[in-house]
Amino acid sequence: MVIMVAPPCLKIFAFKGIKGLYHAPRLAVKINNEVFDAMGYKRVVCQGCPASLMLFEIYINDIFNGMAGVSVPGLDDKISGLLFADNAVILAESADELQKSYIS
């Protein structure tokens, strides 16, 4: 399991207040009009929150660490995910692998 530790710079920006904004977030996945059970997650920035940009920049480089990823023809290394502006896509070979990536 990956546990993110707040960098010292966040203490300057009232880390306890920011931490409170992001306490116990949940998400639900919708595929082909089927909505799956909501689950909690540990890595989050809220869309539209002024702190999101700062938090995103601090943590984005580590977001795919420890994830298995997928094989892509023509590439030697597996790809764990894709980044688009302030969005991330996790790639996995199967639903089980995606779940393992999410948990770790």
Backbone as ProteinMPNN parsed JSONL, in Angstrom:
{"seq_chain_A": "MVIMVAPPCLKIFAFKGIKGLYHAPRLAVKINNEVFDAMGYKRVVCQGCPASLMLFEIYINDIFNGMAGVSVPGLDDKISGLLFADNAVILAESADELQKSYIS", "coords_chain_A": {"N_chain_A": [[0.845, -1.179, 0.0], [0.547, 2.198, -0.829], [1.404, 5.064, 0.893], [0.837, 8.407, 1.114], [2.831, 11.023, 2.223], [2.572, 14.157, 3.656], [4.249, 16.828, 2.127], [6.714, 19.107, 3.501], [6.113, 21.732, 2.651], [3.335, 21.898, 2.59], [2.542, 22.287, 5.192], [2.78, 24.955, 5.625], [0.572, 25.938, 4.324], [-1.739, 25.557, 5.899], [-2.228, 22.688, 6.484], [-3.946, 20.971, 7.947], [-6.494, 22.042, 7.503], [-6.764, 21.732, 4.715], [-6.534, 18.979, 4.577], [-8.897, 18.257, 5.848], [-10.8, 18.98, 3.921], [-10.532, 16.972, 2.088], [-11.243, 14.589, 3.266], [-12.19, 11.237, 3.488], [-13.105, 10.662, 0.688], [-15.262, 9.468, -2.014], [-16.034, 7.352, -4.839], [-17.828, 6.378, -7.811], [-18.006, 4.113, -10.493], [-19.043, 4.257, -13.863], [-19.978, 2.231, -16.463], [-21.001, 1.602, -19.679], [-23.665, 2.446, -19.036], [-24.059, 1.083, -16.644], [-23.818, 1.435, -13.254], [-21.385, 1.011, -10.882], [-20.773, -0.156, -7.491], [-20.126, 2.376, -5.074], [-16.914, 3.413, -3.903], [-14.315, 4.08, -1.543], [-11.432, 6.218, -1.861], [-7.919, 7.157, -1.888], [-6.342, 9.04, -3.144], [-6.811, 12.219, -4.216], [-8.043, 15.218, -5.695], [-10.232, 17.917, -5.492], [-12.424, 18.966, -8.009], [-12.39, 22.25, -9.17], [-11.708, 23.34, -6.718], [-9.692, 25.758, -5.114], [-7.275, 24.874, -4.006], [-6.646, 22.635, -5.439], [-4.951, 22.729, -7.767], [-2.383, 23.236, -6.672], [-2.055, 20.956, -5.009], [-2.295, 18.92, -6.909], [-0.015, 19.4, -8.511], [1.991, 18.816, -6.669], [1.733, 16.05, -6.124], [1.356, 14.636, -8.567], [3.444, 13.427, -10.075], [3.99, 11.02, -8.827], [1.788, 9.42, -9.015], [1.315, 7.05, -10.511], [3.104, 5.215, -9.532], [4.104, 1.939, -8.68], [2.052, 0.638, -10.005], [0.962, -1.915, -12.251], [0.355, -1.643, -15.043], [-0.108, -1.671, -18.699], [0.736, -3.657, -21.581], [2.041, -2.359, -24.578], [2.074, -2.671, -28.006], [5.177, -2.409, -29.66], [6.434, -0.893, -27.736], [8.847, -1.077, -25.128], [8.506, -0.85, -22.36], [5.867, -1.146, -19.921], [2.774, 0.703, -19.819], [1.409, 2.618, -17.334], [-0.522, 4.548, -17.016], [-2.317, 7.485, -18.178], [-1.95, 11.003, -18.474], [-3.87, 13.922, -18.496], [-4.038, 17.222, -18.536], [-5.661, 18.078, -15.723], [-6.518, 15.532, -15.173], [-6.436, 11.971, -14.762], [-5.819, 8.746, -16.156], [-6.047, 5.428, -15.336], [-4.449, 2.549, -16.428], [-5.009, -0.895, -17.06], [-4.615, -4.464, -17.422], [-6.808, -6.05, -16.838], [-9.957, -6.191, -15.01], [-9.408, -7.143, -12.452], [-6.663, -6.543, -12.198], [-6.837, -3.767, -12.319], [-8.22, -3.257, -9.95], [-6.278, -4.15, -8.112], [-4.289, -2.253, -8.628], [-5.593, 0.049, -7.813], [-5.947, -0.414, -5.052], [-3.313, -0.568, -4.1]], "CA_chain_A": [[0.0, 0.0, 0.0], [1.285, 3.454, -0.902], [0.878, 6.087, 1.793], [1.429, 9.693, 0.789], [3.163, 11.849, 3.373], [2.503, 15.559, 3.254], [5.528, 17.507, 2.079], [6.798, 20.216, 4.448], [5.51, 22.966, 2.147], [1.902, 21.943, 2.873], [2.32, 22.769, 6.553], [2.647, 26.403, 5.502], [-0.752, 26.228, 3.79], [-2.785, 25.023, 6.779], [-2.44, 21.299, 6.061], [-5.119, 20.371, 8.6], [-7.689, 22.52, 6.8], [-6.809, 21.079, 3.407], [-6.8, 17.561, 4.833], [-10.317, 18.148, 6.157], [-11.566, 19.071, 2.677], [-10.376, 15.751, 1.31], [-11.442, 13.446, 4.154], [-13.115, 10.157, 3.104], [-13.77, 10.804, -0.618], [-15.811, 8.239, -2.589], [-16.315, 7.431, -6.267], [-18.546, 5.268, -8.44], [-17.633, 3.978, -11.898], [-20.16, 3.954, -14.758], [-19.546, 1.641, -17.732], [-22.174, 1.194, -20.47], [-24.864, 2.757, -18.241], [-24.104, 0.322, -15.392], [-23.077, 2.122, -12.199], [-20.86, 0.06, -9.907], [-20.815, 0.313, -6.107], [-19.182, 3.431, -4.702], [-15.803, 2.98, -3.059], [-13.448, 5.153, -1.089], [-10.102, 6.255, -2.458], [-6.993, 7.943, -1.079], [-5.678, 10.086, -3.928], [-7.911, 13.044, -4.701], [-8.15, 16.676, -5.649], [-11.605, 18.26, -5.853], [-12.519, 19.835, -9.171], [-12.825, 23.602, -8.869], [-11.156, 23.812, -5.444], [-8.468, 26.535, -5.337], [-6.086, 24.127, -3.578], [-6.438, 21.479, -6.315], [-3.785, 22.892, -8.632], [-1.176, 23.063, -5.867], [-1.967, 19.557, -4.589], [-2.056, 18.143, -8.122], [1.387, 19.566, -8.896], [2.855, 18.174, -5.676], [1.614, 14.595, -6.113], [1.086, 14.002, -9.856], [4.552, 12.62, -10.582], [4.037, 9.726, -8.144], [0.46, 8.805, -9.015], [1.296, 5.715, -11.109], [4.124, 4.354, -8.923], [3.642, 0.663, -8.154], [0.978, 0.051, -10.813], [1.506, -2.838, -13.254], [0.216, -1.08, -16.377], [-0.471, -2.528, -19.831], [1.718, -3.786, -22.66], [1.67, -1.672, -25.813], [2.944, -3.137, -29.094], [6.194, -1.464, -30.093], [7.088, -0.268, -26.585], [9.49, -2.04, -24.234], [7.972, -0.713, -21.005], [4.413, -1.077, -19.782], [2.218, 2.029, -19.555], [0.521, 2.527, -16.175], [-1.628, 5.493, -17.095], [-2.217, 8.663, -19.031], [-2.263, 12.254, -17.791], [-4.439, 14.967, -19.336], [-4.296, 18.415, -17.726], [-5.859, 17.705, -14.319], [-7.175, 14.222, -15.132], [-5.553, 10.813, -14.905], [-6.456, 7.496, -16.563], [-5.273, 4.265, -14.918], [-4.56, 1.469, -17.406], [-4.781, -2.224, -16.498], [-4.928, -5.557, -18.34], [-8.091, -6.659, -16.472], [-10.622, -5.562, -13.868], [-8.669, -7.541, -11.248], [-5.433, -5.746, -12.145], [-7.238, -2.399, -11.995], [-8.514, -3.252, -8.518], [-4.997, -4.236, -7.406], [-3.634, -0.953, -8.791], [-6.334, 0.998, -6.989], [-5.693, -0.696, -3.637], [-1.933, -0.238, -3.751]], "C_chain_A": [[0.888, 1.238, 0.0], [0.621, 4.447, 0.032], [1.598, 7.386, 1.479], [1.655, 10.478, 2.078], [3.179, 13.291, 2.901], [3.893, 16.173, 3.227], [5.527, 18.698, 3.031], [6.115, 21.489, 3.967], [4.013, 23.039, 2.445], [1.603, 22.446, 4.278], [2.139, 24.28, 6.561], [1.222, 26.768, 5.103], [-1.862, 25.567, 4.601], [-3.186, 23.604, 6.375], [-3.682, 20.681, 6.696], [-6.414, 20.798, 7.918], [-7.852, 21.853, 5.456], [-7.145, 19.605, 3.577], [-8.283, 17.339, 5.126], [-11.2, 18.191, 4.921], [-11.587, 17.75, 1.922], [-10.562, 14.491, 2.15], [-12.515, 12.508, 3.59], [-13.835, 10.374, 1.768], [-14.253, 9.45, -1.141], [-16.046, 8.453, -4.08], [-17.106, 6.22, -6.711], [-18.186, 5.282, -9.92], [-18.875, 3.598, -12.705], [-19.6, 3.459, -16.084], [-20.787, 1.13, -18.452], [-23.473, 1.317, -19.681], [-25.039, 1.9, -16.995], [-23.22, 1.036, -14.376], [-22.675, 1.098, -11.147], [-20.88, 0.682, -8.514], [-19.753, 1.373, -5.853], [-18.113, 2.86, -3.785], [-14.996, 4.204, -2.642], [-12.126, 5.11, -1.828], [-9.239, 7.255, -1.709], [-6.332, 9.089, -1.827], [-6.75, 10.942, -4.578], [-7.542, 14.519, -4.709], [-9.553, 16.998, -6.146], [-11.618, 19.246, -7.01], [-13.072, 21.191, -8.753], [-12.292, 24.16, -7.565], [-9.867, 24.583, -5.708], [-7.187, 25.794, -4.949], [-5.735, 22.993, -4.54], [-5.187, 21.586, -7.165], [-2.495, 22.647, -7.863], [-0.999, 21.591, -5.473], [-1.672, 18.651, -5.775], [-0.588, 18.21, -8.519], [2.335, 18.861, -7.934], [2.873, 16.656, -5.857], [1.563, 13.911, -7.475], [2.212, 13.086, -10.329], [4.618, 11.229, -9.967], [2.753, 8.913, -8.297], [0.437, 7.377, -9.558], [2.358, 4.778, -10.526], [3.492, 3.073, -8.378], [2.515, 0.011, -8.931], [1.578, -0.767, -11.951], [1.447, -2.274, -14.666], [-0.151, -2.108, -17.436], [0.66, -2.557, -20.851], [1.171, -3.095, -23.901], [2.618, -2.149, -26.906], [3.909, -2.038, -29.545], [6.914, -0.75, -28.969], [7.672, -1.347, -25.684], [8.87, -2.03, -22.84], [6.447, -0.696, -21.02], [3.999, 0.361, -19.468], [1.205, 1.887, -18.421], [-0.671, 3.464, -16.267], [-1.322, 6.644, -18.021], [-2.61, 9.89, -18.221], [-2.759, 13.272, -18.807], [-4.794, 16.145, -18.435], [-4.452, 18.02, -16.259], [-6.63, 16.39, -14.178], [-6.151, 13.116, -15.326], [-6.384, 9.591, -15.287], [-5.535, 6.359, -16.142], [-5.521, 3.152, -15.928], [-4.224, 0.137, -16.747], [-5.213, -3.273, -17.513], [-6.302, -6.175, -18.068], [-8.704, -5.883, -15.311], [-9.898, -5.903, -12.569], [-7.39, -6.73, -11.092], [-5.74, -4.292, -11.801], [-7.522, -2.278, -10.511], [-7.229, -3.308, -7.706], [-4.258, -2.909, -7.478], [-4.273, 0.08, -7.886], [-6.005, 0.819, -5.514], [-4.281, -0.317, -3.244], [-1.707, 1.218, -3.992]], "O_chain_A": [[1.865, 1.311, 0.745], [-0.591, 4.648, -0.031], [2.823, 7.462, 1.567], [0.762, 10.577, 2.919], [3.746, 13.599, 1.852], [4.641, 16.053, 4.197], [4.468, 19.244, 3.339], [5.591, 22.251, 4.779], [3.468, 24.138, 2.544], [0.521, 22.976, 4.526], [1.426, 24.82, 7.406], [0.719, 27.814, 5.513], [-2.83, 25.069, 4.026], [-4.324, 23.352, 5.979], [-4.401, 19.935, 6.031], [-7.332, 19.991, 7.774], [-8.956, 21.45, 5.09], [-7.939, 19.048, 2.82], [-8.858, 16.339, 4.697], [-12.231, 17.52, 4.868], [-12.541, 17.446, 1.207], [-10.077, 13.426, 1.769], [-13.616, 12.946, 3.256], [-15.061, 10.28, 1.718], [-13.719, 8.408, -0.761], [-16.234, 9.582, -4.534], [-17.064, 5.167, -6.075], [-18.075, 6.348, -10.526], [-19.658, 2.74, -12.297], [-18.846, 4.166, -16.753], [-21.539, 0.322, -17.907], [-24.285, 0.392, -19.664], [-26.081, 1.984, -16.345], [-22.025, 1.221, -14.602], [-23.524, 0.402, -10.589], [-20.991, 1.9, -8.372], [-18.631, 1.282, -6.351], [-18.367, 1.949, -2.997], [-15.005, 5.232, -3.319], [-11.746, 4.069, -2.363], [-9.753, 8.103, -0.981], [-5.814, 10.016, -1.204], [-7.519, 10.45, -5.403], [-6.818, 14.998, -3.836], [-10.012, 16.409, -7.125], [-10.903, 20.248, -6.987], [-14.092, 21.273, -8.069], [-12.416, 25.361, -7.325], [-9.021, 24.103, -6.462], [-6.126, 26.063, -5.511], [-4.636, 22.444, -4.465], [-4.434, 20.619, -7.271], [-1.611, 21.934, -8.339], [0.098, 21.047, -5.594], [-0.882, 17.713, -5.658], [0.017, 17.184, -8.829], [3.378, 18.359, -8.353], [3.934, 16.041, -5.752], [1.716, 12.691, -7.535], [1.936, 12.052, -10.936], [5.248, 10.34, -10.539], [2.656, 7.815, -7.75], [-0.377, 6.568, -9.113], [2.492, 3.647, -10.994], [2.468, 3.12, -7.697], [2.06, -1.07, -8.556], [2.578, -0.37, -12.548], [2.411, -2.418, -15.418], [-0.464, -3.257, -17.126], [1.438, -1.61, -20.967], [-0.007, -3.226, -24.234], [3.836, -2.046, -26.755], [3.512, -0.896, -29.779], [7.909, -0.067, -29.213], [7.069, -2.404, -25.498], [8.727, -3.079, -22.212], [5.823, -0.287, -21.999], [4.781, 1.137, -18.919], [0.249, 1.12, -18.535], [-1.714, 3.207, -15.666], [-0.225, 6.762, -18.568], [-3.503, 9.821, -17.377], [-2.143, 13.462, -19.855], [-5.745, 16.07, -17.658], [-3.466, 17.661, -15.615], [-7.313, 16.169, -13.177], [-5.124, 13.311, -15.976], [-7.505, 9.416, -14.81], [-4.371, 6.323, -16.542], [-6.669, 2.846, -16.249], [-3.274, 0.045, -15.97], [-6.068, -3.014, -18.361], [-6.901, -6.761, -18.969], [-8.055, -5.029, -14.707], [-9.784, -5.057, -11.682], [-7.064, -6.28, -9.993], [-4.982, -3.655, -11.07], [-7.114, -1.305, -9.877], [-7.096, -2.592, -6.714], [-3.66, -2.483, -6.49], [-3.583, 0.889, -7.266], [-5.805, 1.803, -4.801], [-4.071, 0.208, -2.151], [-0.605, 1.717, -3.764]]}, "name": "protein", "num_of_chains": 1, "seq": "MVIMVAPPCLKIFAFKGIKGLYHAPRLAVKINNEVFDAMGYKRVVCQGCPASLMLFEIYINDIFNGMAGVSVPGLDDKISGLLFADNAVILAESADELQKSYIS"}
